[in-house]
mmCIF file of C-alpha atoms in Angstrom:
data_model
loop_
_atom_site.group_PDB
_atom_site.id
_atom_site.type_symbol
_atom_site.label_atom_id
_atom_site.label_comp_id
_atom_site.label_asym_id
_atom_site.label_seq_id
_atom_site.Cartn_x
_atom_site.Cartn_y
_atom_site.Cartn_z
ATOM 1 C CA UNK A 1 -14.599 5.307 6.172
ATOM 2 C CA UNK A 2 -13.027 5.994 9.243
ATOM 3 C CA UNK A 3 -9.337 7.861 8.657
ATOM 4 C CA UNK A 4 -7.906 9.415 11.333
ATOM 5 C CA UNK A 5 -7.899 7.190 13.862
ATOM 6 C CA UNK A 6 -6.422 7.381 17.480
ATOM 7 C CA UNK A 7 -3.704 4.655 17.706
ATOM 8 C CA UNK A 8 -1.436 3.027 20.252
ATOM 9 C CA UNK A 9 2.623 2.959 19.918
ATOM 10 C CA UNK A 10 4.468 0.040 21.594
ATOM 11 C CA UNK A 11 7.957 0.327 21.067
ATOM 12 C CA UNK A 12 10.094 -3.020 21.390
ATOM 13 C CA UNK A 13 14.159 -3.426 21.563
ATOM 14 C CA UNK A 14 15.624 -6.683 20.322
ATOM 15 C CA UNK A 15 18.129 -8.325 21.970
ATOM 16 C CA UNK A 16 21.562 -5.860 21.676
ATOM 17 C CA UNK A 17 18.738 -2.715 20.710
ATOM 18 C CA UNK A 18 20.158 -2.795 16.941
ATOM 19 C CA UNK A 19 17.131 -1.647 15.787
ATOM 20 C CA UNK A 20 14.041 -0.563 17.450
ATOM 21 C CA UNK A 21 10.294 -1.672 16.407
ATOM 22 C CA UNK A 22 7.277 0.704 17.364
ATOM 23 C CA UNK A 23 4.046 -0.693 16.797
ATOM 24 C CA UNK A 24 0.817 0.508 16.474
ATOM 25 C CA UNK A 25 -2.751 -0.809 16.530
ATOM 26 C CA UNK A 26 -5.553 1.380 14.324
ATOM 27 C CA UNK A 27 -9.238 0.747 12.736
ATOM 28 C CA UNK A 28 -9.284 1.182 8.809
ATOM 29 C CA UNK A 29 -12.075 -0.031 7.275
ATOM 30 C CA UNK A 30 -11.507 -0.435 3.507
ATOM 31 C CA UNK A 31 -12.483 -2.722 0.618
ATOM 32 C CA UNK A 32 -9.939 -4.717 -1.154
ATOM 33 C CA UNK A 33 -11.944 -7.021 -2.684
ATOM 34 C CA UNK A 34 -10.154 -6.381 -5.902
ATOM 35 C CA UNK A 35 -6.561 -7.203 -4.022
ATOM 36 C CA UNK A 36 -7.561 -10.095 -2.687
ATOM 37 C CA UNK A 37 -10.484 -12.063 -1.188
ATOM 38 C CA UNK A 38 -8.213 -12.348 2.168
ATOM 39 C CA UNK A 39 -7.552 -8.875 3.760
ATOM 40 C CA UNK A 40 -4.910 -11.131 5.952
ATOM 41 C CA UNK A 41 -3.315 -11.700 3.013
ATOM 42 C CA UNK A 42 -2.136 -7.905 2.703
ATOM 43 C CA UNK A 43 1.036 -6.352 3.620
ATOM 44 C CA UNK A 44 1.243 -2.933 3.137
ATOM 45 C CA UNK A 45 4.463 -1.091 3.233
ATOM 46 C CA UNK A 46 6.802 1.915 2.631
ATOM 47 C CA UNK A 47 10.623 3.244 3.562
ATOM 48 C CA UNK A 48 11.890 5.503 3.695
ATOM 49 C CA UNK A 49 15.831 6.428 2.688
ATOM 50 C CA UNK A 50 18.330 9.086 3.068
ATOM 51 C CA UNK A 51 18.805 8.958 -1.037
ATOM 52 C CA UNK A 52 18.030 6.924 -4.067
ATOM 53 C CA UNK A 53 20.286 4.991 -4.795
ATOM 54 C CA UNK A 54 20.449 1.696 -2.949
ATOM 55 C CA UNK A 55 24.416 1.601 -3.009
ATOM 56 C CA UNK A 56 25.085 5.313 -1.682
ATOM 57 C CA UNK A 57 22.173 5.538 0.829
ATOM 58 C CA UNK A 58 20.794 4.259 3.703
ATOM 59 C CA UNK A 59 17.836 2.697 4.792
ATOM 60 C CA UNK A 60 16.573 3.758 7.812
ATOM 61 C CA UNK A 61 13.117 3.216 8.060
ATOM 62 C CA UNK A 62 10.673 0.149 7.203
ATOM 63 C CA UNK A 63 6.948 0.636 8.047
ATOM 64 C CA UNK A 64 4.543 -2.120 7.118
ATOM 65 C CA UNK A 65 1.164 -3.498 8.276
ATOM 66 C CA UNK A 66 -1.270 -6.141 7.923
ATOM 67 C CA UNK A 67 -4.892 -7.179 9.026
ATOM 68 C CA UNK A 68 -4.934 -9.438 12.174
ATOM 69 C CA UNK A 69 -7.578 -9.963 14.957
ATOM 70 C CA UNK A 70 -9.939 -7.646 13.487
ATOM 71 C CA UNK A 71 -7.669 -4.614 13.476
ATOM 72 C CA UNK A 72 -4.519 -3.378 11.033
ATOM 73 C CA UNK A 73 -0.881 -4.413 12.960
ATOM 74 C CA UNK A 74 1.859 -1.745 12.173
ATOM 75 C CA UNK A 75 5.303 -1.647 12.423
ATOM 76 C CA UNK A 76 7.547 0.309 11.799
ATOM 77 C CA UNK A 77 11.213 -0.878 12.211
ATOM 78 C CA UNK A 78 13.970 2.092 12.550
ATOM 79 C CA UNK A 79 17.666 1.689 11.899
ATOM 80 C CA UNK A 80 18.539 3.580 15.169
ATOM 81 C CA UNK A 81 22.196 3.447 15.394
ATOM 82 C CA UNK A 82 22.674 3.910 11.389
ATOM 83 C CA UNK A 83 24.038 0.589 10.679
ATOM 84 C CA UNK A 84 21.237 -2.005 11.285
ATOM 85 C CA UNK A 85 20.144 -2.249 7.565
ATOM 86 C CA UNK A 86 21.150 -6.527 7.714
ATOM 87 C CA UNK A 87 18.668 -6.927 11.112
ATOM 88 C CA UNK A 88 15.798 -4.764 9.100
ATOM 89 C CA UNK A 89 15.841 -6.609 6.515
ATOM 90 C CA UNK A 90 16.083 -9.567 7.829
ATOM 91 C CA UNK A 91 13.175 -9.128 10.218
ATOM 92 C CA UNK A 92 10.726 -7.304 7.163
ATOM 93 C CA UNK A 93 11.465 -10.813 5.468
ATOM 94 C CA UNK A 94 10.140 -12.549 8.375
ATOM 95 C CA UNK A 95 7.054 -10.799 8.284
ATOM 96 C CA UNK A 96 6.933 -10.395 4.107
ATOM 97 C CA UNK A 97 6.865 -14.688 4.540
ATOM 98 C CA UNK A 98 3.517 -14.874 5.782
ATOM 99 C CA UNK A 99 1.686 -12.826 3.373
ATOM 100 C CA UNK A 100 1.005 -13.490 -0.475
ATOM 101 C CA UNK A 101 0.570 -9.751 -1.582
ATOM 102 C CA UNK A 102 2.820 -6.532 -1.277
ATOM 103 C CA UNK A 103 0.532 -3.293 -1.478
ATOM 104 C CA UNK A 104 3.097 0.053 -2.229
ATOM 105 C CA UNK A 105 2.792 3.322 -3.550
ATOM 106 C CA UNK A 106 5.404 3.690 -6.453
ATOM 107 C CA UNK A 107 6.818 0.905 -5.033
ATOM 108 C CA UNK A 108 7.012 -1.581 -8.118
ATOM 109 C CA UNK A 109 9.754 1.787 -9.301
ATOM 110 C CA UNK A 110 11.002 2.432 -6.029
ATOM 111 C CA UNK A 111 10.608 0.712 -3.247
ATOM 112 C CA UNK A 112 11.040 -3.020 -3.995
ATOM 113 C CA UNK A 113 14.096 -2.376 -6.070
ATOM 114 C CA UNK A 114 15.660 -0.526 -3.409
ATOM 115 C CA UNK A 115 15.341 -3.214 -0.624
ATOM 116 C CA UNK A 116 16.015 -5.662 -3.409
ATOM 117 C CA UNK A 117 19.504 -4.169 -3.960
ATOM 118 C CA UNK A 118 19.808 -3.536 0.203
ATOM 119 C CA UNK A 119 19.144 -7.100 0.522
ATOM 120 C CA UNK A 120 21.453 -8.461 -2.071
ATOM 121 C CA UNK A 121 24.405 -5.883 -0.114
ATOM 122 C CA UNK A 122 24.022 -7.917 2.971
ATOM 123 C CA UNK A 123 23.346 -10.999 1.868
ATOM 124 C CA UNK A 124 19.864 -11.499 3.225
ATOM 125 C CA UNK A 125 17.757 -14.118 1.681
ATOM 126 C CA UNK A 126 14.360 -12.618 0.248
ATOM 127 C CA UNK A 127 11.151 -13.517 -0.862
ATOM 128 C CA UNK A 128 10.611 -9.908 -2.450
ATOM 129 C CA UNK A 129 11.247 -10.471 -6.079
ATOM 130 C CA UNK A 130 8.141 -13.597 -5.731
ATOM 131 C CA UNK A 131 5.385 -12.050 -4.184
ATOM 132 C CA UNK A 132 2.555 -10.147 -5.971
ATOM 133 C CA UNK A 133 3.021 -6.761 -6.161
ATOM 134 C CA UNK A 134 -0.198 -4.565 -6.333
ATOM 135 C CA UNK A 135 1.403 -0.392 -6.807
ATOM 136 C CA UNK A 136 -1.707 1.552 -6.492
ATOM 137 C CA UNK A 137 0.183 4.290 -8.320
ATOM 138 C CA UNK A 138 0.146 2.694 -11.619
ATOM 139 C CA UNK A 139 -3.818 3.111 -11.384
ATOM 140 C CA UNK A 140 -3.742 6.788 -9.485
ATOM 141 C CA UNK A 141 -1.720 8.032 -12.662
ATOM 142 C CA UNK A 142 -3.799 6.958 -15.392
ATOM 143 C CA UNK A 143 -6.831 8.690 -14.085
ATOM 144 C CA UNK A 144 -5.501 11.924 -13.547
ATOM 145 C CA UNK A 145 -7.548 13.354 -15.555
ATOM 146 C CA UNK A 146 -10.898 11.775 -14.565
ATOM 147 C CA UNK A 147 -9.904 12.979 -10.347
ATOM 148 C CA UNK A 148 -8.732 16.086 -11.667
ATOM 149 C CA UNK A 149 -5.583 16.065 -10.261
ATOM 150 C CA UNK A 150 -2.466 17.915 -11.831
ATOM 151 C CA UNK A 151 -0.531 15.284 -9.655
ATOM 152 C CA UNK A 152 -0.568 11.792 -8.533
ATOM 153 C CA UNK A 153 1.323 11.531 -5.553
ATOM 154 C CA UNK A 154 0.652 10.018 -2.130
ATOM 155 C CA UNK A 155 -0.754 13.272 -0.790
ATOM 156 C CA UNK A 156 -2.495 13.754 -3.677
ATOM 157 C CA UNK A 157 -4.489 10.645 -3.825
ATOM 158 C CA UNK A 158 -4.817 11.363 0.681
ATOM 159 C CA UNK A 159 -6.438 14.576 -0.201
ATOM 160 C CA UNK A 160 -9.294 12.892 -2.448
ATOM 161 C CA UNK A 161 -10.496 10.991 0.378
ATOM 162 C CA UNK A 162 -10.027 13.761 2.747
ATOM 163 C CA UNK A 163 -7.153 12.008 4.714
ATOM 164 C CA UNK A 164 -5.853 13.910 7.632
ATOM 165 C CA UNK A 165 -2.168 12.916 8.245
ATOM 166 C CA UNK A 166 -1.224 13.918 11.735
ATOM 167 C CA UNK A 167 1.969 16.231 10.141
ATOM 168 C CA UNK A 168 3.728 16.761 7.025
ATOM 169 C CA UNK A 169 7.283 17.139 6.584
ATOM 170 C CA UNK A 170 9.336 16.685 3.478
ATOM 171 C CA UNK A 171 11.438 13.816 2.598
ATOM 172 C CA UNK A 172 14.267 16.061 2.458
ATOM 173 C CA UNK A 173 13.882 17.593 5.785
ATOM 174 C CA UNK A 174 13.596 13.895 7.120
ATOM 175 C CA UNK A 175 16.849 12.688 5.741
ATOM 176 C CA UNK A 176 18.284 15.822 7.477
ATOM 177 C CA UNK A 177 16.184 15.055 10.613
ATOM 178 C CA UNK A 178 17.737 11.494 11.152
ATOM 179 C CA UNK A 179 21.254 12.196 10.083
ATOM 180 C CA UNK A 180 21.103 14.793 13.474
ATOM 181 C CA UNK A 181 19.377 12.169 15.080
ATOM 182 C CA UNK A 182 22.016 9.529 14.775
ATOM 183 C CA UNK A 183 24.327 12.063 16.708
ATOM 184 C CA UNK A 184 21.746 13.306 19.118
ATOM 185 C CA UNK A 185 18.983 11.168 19.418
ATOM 186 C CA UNK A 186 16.675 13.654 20.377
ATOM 187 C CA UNK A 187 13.074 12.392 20.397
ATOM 188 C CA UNK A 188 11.385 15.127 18.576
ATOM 189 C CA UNK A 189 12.936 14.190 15.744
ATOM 190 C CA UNK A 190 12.266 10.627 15.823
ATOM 191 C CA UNK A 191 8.521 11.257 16.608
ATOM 192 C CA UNK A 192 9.164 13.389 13.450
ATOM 193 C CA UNK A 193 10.214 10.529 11.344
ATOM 194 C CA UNK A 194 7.760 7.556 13.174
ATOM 195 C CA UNK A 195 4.881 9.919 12.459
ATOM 196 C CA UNK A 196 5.440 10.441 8.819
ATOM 197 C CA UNK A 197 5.844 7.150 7.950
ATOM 198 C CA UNK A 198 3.066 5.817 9.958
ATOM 199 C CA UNK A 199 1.419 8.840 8.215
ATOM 200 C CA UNK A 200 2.232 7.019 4.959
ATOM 201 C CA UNK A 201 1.216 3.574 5.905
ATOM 202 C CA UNK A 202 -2.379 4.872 6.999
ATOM 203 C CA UNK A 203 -2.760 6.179 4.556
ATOM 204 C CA UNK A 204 -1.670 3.747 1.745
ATOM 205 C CA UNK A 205 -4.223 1.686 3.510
ATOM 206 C CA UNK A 206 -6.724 3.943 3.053
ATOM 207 C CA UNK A 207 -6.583 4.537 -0.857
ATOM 208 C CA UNK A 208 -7.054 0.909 -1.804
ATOM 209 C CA UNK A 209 -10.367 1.267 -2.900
ATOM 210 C CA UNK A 210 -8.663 3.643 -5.822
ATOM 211 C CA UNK A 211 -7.239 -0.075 -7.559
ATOM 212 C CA UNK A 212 -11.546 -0.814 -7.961
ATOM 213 C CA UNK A 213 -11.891 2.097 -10.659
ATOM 214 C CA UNK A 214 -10.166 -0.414 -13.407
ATOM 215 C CA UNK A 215 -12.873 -3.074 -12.651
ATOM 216 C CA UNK A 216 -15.975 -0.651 -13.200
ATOM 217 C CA UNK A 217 -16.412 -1.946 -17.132
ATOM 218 C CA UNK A 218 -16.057 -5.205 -15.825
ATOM 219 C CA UNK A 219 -17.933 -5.624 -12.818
ATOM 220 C CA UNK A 220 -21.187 -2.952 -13.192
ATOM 221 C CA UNK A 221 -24.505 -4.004 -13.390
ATOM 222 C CA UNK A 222 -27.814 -1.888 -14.501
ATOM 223 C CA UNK A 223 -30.460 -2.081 -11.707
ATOM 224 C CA UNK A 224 -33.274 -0.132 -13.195
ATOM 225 C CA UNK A 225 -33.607 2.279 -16.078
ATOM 226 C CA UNK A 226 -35.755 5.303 -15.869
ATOM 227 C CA UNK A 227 -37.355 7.600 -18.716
ATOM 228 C CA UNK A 228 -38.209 10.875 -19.255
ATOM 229 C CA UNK A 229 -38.954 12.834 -22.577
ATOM 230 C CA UNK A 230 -35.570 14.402 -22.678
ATOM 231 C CA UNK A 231 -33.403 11.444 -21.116
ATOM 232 C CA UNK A 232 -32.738 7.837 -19.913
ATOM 233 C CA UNK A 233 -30.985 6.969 -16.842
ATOM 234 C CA UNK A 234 -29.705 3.862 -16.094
ATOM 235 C CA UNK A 235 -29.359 3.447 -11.926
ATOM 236 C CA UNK A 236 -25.800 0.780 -11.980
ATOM 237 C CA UNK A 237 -24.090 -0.927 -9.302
ATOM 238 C CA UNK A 238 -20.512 -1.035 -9.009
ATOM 239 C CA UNK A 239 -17.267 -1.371 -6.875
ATOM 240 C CA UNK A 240 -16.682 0.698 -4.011
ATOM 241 C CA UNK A 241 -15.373 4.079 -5.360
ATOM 242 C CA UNK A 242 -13.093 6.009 -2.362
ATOM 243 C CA UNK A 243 -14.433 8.982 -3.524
ATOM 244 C CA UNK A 244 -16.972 10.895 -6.007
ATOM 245 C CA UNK A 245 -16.410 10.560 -9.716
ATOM 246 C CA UNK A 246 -18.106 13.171 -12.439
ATOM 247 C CA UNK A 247 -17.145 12.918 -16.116
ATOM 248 C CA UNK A 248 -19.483 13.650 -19.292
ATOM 249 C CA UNK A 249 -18.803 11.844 -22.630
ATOM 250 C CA UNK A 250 -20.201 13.401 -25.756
ATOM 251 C CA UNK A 251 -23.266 14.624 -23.896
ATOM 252 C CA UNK A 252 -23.494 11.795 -21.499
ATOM 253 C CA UNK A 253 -23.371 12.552 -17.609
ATOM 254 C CA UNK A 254 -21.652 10.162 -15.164
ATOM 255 C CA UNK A 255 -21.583 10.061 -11.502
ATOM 256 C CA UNK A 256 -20.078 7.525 -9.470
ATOM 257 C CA UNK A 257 -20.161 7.630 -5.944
ATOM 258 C CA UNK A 258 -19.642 4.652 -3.078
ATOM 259 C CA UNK A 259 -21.000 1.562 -4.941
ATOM 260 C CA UNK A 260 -23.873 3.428 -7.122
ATOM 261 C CA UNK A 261 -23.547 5.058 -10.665
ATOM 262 C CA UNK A 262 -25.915 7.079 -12.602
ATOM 263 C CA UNK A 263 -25.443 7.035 -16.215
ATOM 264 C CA UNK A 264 -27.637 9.964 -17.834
ATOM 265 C CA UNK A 265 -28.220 9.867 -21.499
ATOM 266 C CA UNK A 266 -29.908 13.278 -23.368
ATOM 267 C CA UNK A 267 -32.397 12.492 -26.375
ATOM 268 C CA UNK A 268 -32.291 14.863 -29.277
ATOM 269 C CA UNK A 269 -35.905 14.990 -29.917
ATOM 270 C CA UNK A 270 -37.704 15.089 -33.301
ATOM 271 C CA UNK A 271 -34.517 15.711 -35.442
ATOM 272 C CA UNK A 272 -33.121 14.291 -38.820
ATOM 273 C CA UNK A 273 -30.066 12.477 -38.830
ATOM 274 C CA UNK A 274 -28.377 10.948 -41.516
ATOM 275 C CA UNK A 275 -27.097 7.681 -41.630
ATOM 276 C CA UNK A 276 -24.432 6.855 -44.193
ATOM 277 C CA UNK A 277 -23.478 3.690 -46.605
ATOM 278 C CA UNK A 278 -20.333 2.088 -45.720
ATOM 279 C CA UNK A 279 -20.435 0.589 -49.398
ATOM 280 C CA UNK A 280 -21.036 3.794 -51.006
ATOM 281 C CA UNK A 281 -20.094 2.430 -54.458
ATOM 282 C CA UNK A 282 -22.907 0.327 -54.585
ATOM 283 C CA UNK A 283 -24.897 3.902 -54.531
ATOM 284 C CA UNK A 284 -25.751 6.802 -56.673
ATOM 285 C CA UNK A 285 -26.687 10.433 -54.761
ATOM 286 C CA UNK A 286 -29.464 12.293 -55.888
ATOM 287 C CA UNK A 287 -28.653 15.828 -55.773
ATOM 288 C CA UNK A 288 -32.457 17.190 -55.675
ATOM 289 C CA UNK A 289 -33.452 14.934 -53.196
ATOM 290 C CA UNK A 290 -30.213 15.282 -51.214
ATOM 291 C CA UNK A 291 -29.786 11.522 -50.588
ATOM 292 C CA UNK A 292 -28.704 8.217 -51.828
ATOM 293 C CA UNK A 293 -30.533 5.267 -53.242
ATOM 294 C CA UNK A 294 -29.027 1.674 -54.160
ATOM 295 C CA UNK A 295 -28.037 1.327 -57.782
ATOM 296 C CA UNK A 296 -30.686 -1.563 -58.101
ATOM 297 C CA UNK A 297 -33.120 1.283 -57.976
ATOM 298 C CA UNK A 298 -31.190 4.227 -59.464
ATOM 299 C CA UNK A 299 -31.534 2.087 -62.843
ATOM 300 C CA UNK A 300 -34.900 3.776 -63.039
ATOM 301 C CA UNK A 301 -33.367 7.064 -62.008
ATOM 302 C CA UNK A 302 -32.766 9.292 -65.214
ATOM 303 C CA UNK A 303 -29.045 9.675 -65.853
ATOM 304 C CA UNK A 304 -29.376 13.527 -65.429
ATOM 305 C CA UNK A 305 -30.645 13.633 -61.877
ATOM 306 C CA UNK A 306 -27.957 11.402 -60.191
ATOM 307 C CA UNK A 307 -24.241 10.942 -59.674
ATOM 308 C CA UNK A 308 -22.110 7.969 -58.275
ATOM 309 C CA UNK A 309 -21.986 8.619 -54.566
ATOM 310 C CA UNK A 310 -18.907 8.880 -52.574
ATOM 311 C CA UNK A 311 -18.214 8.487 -48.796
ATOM 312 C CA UNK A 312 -19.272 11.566 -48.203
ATOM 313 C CA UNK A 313 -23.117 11.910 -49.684
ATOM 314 C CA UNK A 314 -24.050 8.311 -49.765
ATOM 315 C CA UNK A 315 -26.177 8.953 -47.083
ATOM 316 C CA UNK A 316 -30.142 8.310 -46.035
ATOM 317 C CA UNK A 317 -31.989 11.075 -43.857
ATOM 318 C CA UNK A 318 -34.481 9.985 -40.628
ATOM 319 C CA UNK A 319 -36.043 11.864 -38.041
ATOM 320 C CA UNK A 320 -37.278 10.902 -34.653
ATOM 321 C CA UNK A 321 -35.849 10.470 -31.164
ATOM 322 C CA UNK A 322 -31.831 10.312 -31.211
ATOM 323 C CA UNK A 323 -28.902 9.518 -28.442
ATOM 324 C CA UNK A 324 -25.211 9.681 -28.803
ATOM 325 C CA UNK A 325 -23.992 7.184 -29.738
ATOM 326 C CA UNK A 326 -20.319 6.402 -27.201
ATOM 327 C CA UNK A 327 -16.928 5.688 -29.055
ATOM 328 C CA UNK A 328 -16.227 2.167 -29.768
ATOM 329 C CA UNK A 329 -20.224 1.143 -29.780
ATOM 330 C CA UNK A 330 -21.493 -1.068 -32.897
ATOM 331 C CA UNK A 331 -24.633 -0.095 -34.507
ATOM 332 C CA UNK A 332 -26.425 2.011 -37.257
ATOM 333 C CA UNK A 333 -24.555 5.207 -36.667
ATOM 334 C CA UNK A 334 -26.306 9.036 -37.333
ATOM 335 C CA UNK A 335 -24.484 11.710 -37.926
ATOM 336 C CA UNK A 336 -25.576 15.002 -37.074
ATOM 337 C CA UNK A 337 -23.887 16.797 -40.259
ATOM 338 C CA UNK A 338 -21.473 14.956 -42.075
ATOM 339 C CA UNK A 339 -19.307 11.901 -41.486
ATOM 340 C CA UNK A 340 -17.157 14.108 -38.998
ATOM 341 C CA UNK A 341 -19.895 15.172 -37.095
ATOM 342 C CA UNK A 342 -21.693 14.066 -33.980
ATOM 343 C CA UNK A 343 -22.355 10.218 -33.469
ATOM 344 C CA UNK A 344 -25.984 8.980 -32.935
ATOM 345 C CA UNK A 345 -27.968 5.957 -31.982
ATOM 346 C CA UNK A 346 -31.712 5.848 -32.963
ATOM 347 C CA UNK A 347 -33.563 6.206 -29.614
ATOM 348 C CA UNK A 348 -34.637 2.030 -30.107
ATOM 349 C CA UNK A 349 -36.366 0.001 -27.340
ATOM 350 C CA UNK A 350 -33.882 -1.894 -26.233
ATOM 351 C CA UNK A 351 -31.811 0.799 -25.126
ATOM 352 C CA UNK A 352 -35.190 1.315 -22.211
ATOM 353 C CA UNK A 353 -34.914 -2.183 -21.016
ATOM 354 C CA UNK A 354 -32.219 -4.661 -18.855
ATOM 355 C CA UNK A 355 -30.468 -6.433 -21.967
ATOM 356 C CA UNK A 356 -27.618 -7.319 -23.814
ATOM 357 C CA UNK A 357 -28.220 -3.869 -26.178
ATOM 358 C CA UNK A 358 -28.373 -1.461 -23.033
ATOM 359 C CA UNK A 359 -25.778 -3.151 -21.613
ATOM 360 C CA UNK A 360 -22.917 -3.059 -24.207
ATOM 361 C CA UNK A 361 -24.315 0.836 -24.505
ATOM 362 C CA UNK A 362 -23.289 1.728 -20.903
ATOM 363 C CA UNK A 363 -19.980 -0.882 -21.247
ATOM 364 C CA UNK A 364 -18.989 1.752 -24.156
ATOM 365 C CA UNK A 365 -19.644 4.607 -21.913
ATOM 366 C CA UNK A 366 -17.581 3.063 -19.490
ATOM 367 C CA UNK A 367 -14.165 2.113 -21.556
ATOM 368 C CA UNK A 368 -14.332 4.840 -22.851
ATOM 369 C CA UNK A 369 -13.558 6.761 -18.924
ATOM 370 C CA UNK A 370 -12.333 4.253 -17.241
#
């Protein structure tokens, strides 16, 4: 993927220079299969604000962009003389009409409700509260934990993918930056404030692939299983991942990387498990043999050398070839010790070949991390 790319700035005036528009042509290749079928579709966007609240703030800045003629269009539209809010909106809505889904970043919290509020204070007709919103931070933030991440901002999510921004400057220093601009206009600190959100736009565009990680369980597909005496691999295919993804799960290794995952399994080898009776009362334990047998055939039992089971010894004993056995999987369960021990499957031959069995094993795996 191809991040930091040279780009072109074209600044227009419109009529009365009320607000200015600089745009910008860049290369971003990135797949958004799971936003929509039509990149075109797409508008990406982000604004920035000299507070929170809609009511005691302004907007000053609107950067959006969208796929066209084989390239990303950008714009971003700048409230240059500090009271061109009504033409910014007004022209965002113009280009929000010819595009079916809104791609932010915290915007569903943030963003939409502030130009939602902006556009109700100036009376601007809007489209906003009808299109489809995709936030990609309500999918950053629930994988925290799986990227590692203590945080799930912007910059955050940039750094994953090894995004290079061009600067970075606080929000706080750019509210400062264009309330001195308004009086002096000095360029630096416009390029300050154009760069930064352009910054942002690039690079919301290039973290879409991180909305794909929710579709993994759905969409993966085992291509070939390998087998060795101390493990099975199963070679999957699966949506484009932006970046590298390691997790283990009771033993089992995962790693995800661009549209392949390897899903590696360890066998505990010639080891007894014990698999126990969900309708324990229907058992008795024998204490000298240190397992339980059906009360059809403790009858012959003598009364001395058995005891009702309970959950907790109504159990069988095998050995053989074993593999853990993922959270939420169906199937005879072994337990390593007792029943709040390790989880086991027994190593069957299904679980070696393309089929429904190895399939809802690795599906487990899967909902389980993702």
């Amino acid at each position: 993927m191809f991040y930091n790319v040279p780009y072109a700035r074209n600044q227009k005036e419109p009529k009365g220079a009320i607000m200015k528009i600089f745009e910008y042509t860049e290369d971003i290749n990135v797949d958004t299969a799971h936003i929509s079928d039509e990149l075109s579709d797409i508008l990406y966007f982000d604004i920035e604000t000299t507070g929170l609240s809609a009511k005691r703030s302004d907007l000053y800045l609107i950067g959006c962009s969208y796929f066209s003629d084989s390239a990303f269009r950008t714009q971003l539209i700048f409230n240059d003389n500090g009271t061109s809010e009504p033409e910014m909106l007004s022209h965002f809505e113009q280009i929000l009409k010819n595009h079916k889904i809104l791609v932010s970043y915290n915007g569903d919290t943030f963003d939409i409700p502030y130009l939602l509020k902006k556009m109700e204070q100036f009376d601007v007709d809007s489209t906003l509260d009808n299109i489809q919103s995709v936030d990609i931070y309500r999918t950053t933030r629930k994988y925290k934990k799986l990227l590692r991440l203590d945080s799930a901002k912007q910059f955050d999510i940039e750094h994953l993918i090894d995004f290079q921004r061009n600067t970075f400057i606080s929000g706080g220093d750019l509210i400062s930056a264009y309330k001195h601009y308004l009086n002096s206009h000095d360029e630096s600190l416009l390029d300050d404030m154009l760069t930064h959100n352009h910054d942002d736009i690039r690079g919301l565009i290039s973290i879409s692939e991180f909305v794909n990680i929710p579709h993994i369980p759905d969409d993966f597909q085992i291509d070939d299983i390998s087998d060795t005496i101390d493990s099975i691999t199963y070679n999957c295919s699966i949506p484009k991942l932006p970046c590298r993804i390691t997790e283990s799960l009771n033993g089992i290794l995962v790693n995800a990387c661009n549209t392949h995952m390897h899903v590696v399994v360890p066998k505990t080898r010639d080891t007894e498990m014990k698999y126990f009776f969900k309708d324990y009362k229907n058992y008795y334990y024998l204490p000298m043999e240190h397992m339980a047998i059906h009360k059809s055939m403790a009858a012959y039992v003598d009364d001395a050398h058995k005891e009702k089971a309970t959950k907790d010894n109504a159990f069988t004993t095998k050995t053989g070839s074993f593999i853990p056995c993922p959270p939420g999987f169906h199937g005879e369960i072994f337990y390593d010790t007792d029943l709040k021990g390790n989880r086991f499957l027994s190593d069957s031959t299904e679980l070696h070949e393309k089929c429904e069995q190895s399939h809802a094993y690795i599906l487990a795996v899967l909902n389980k991390l993702f």
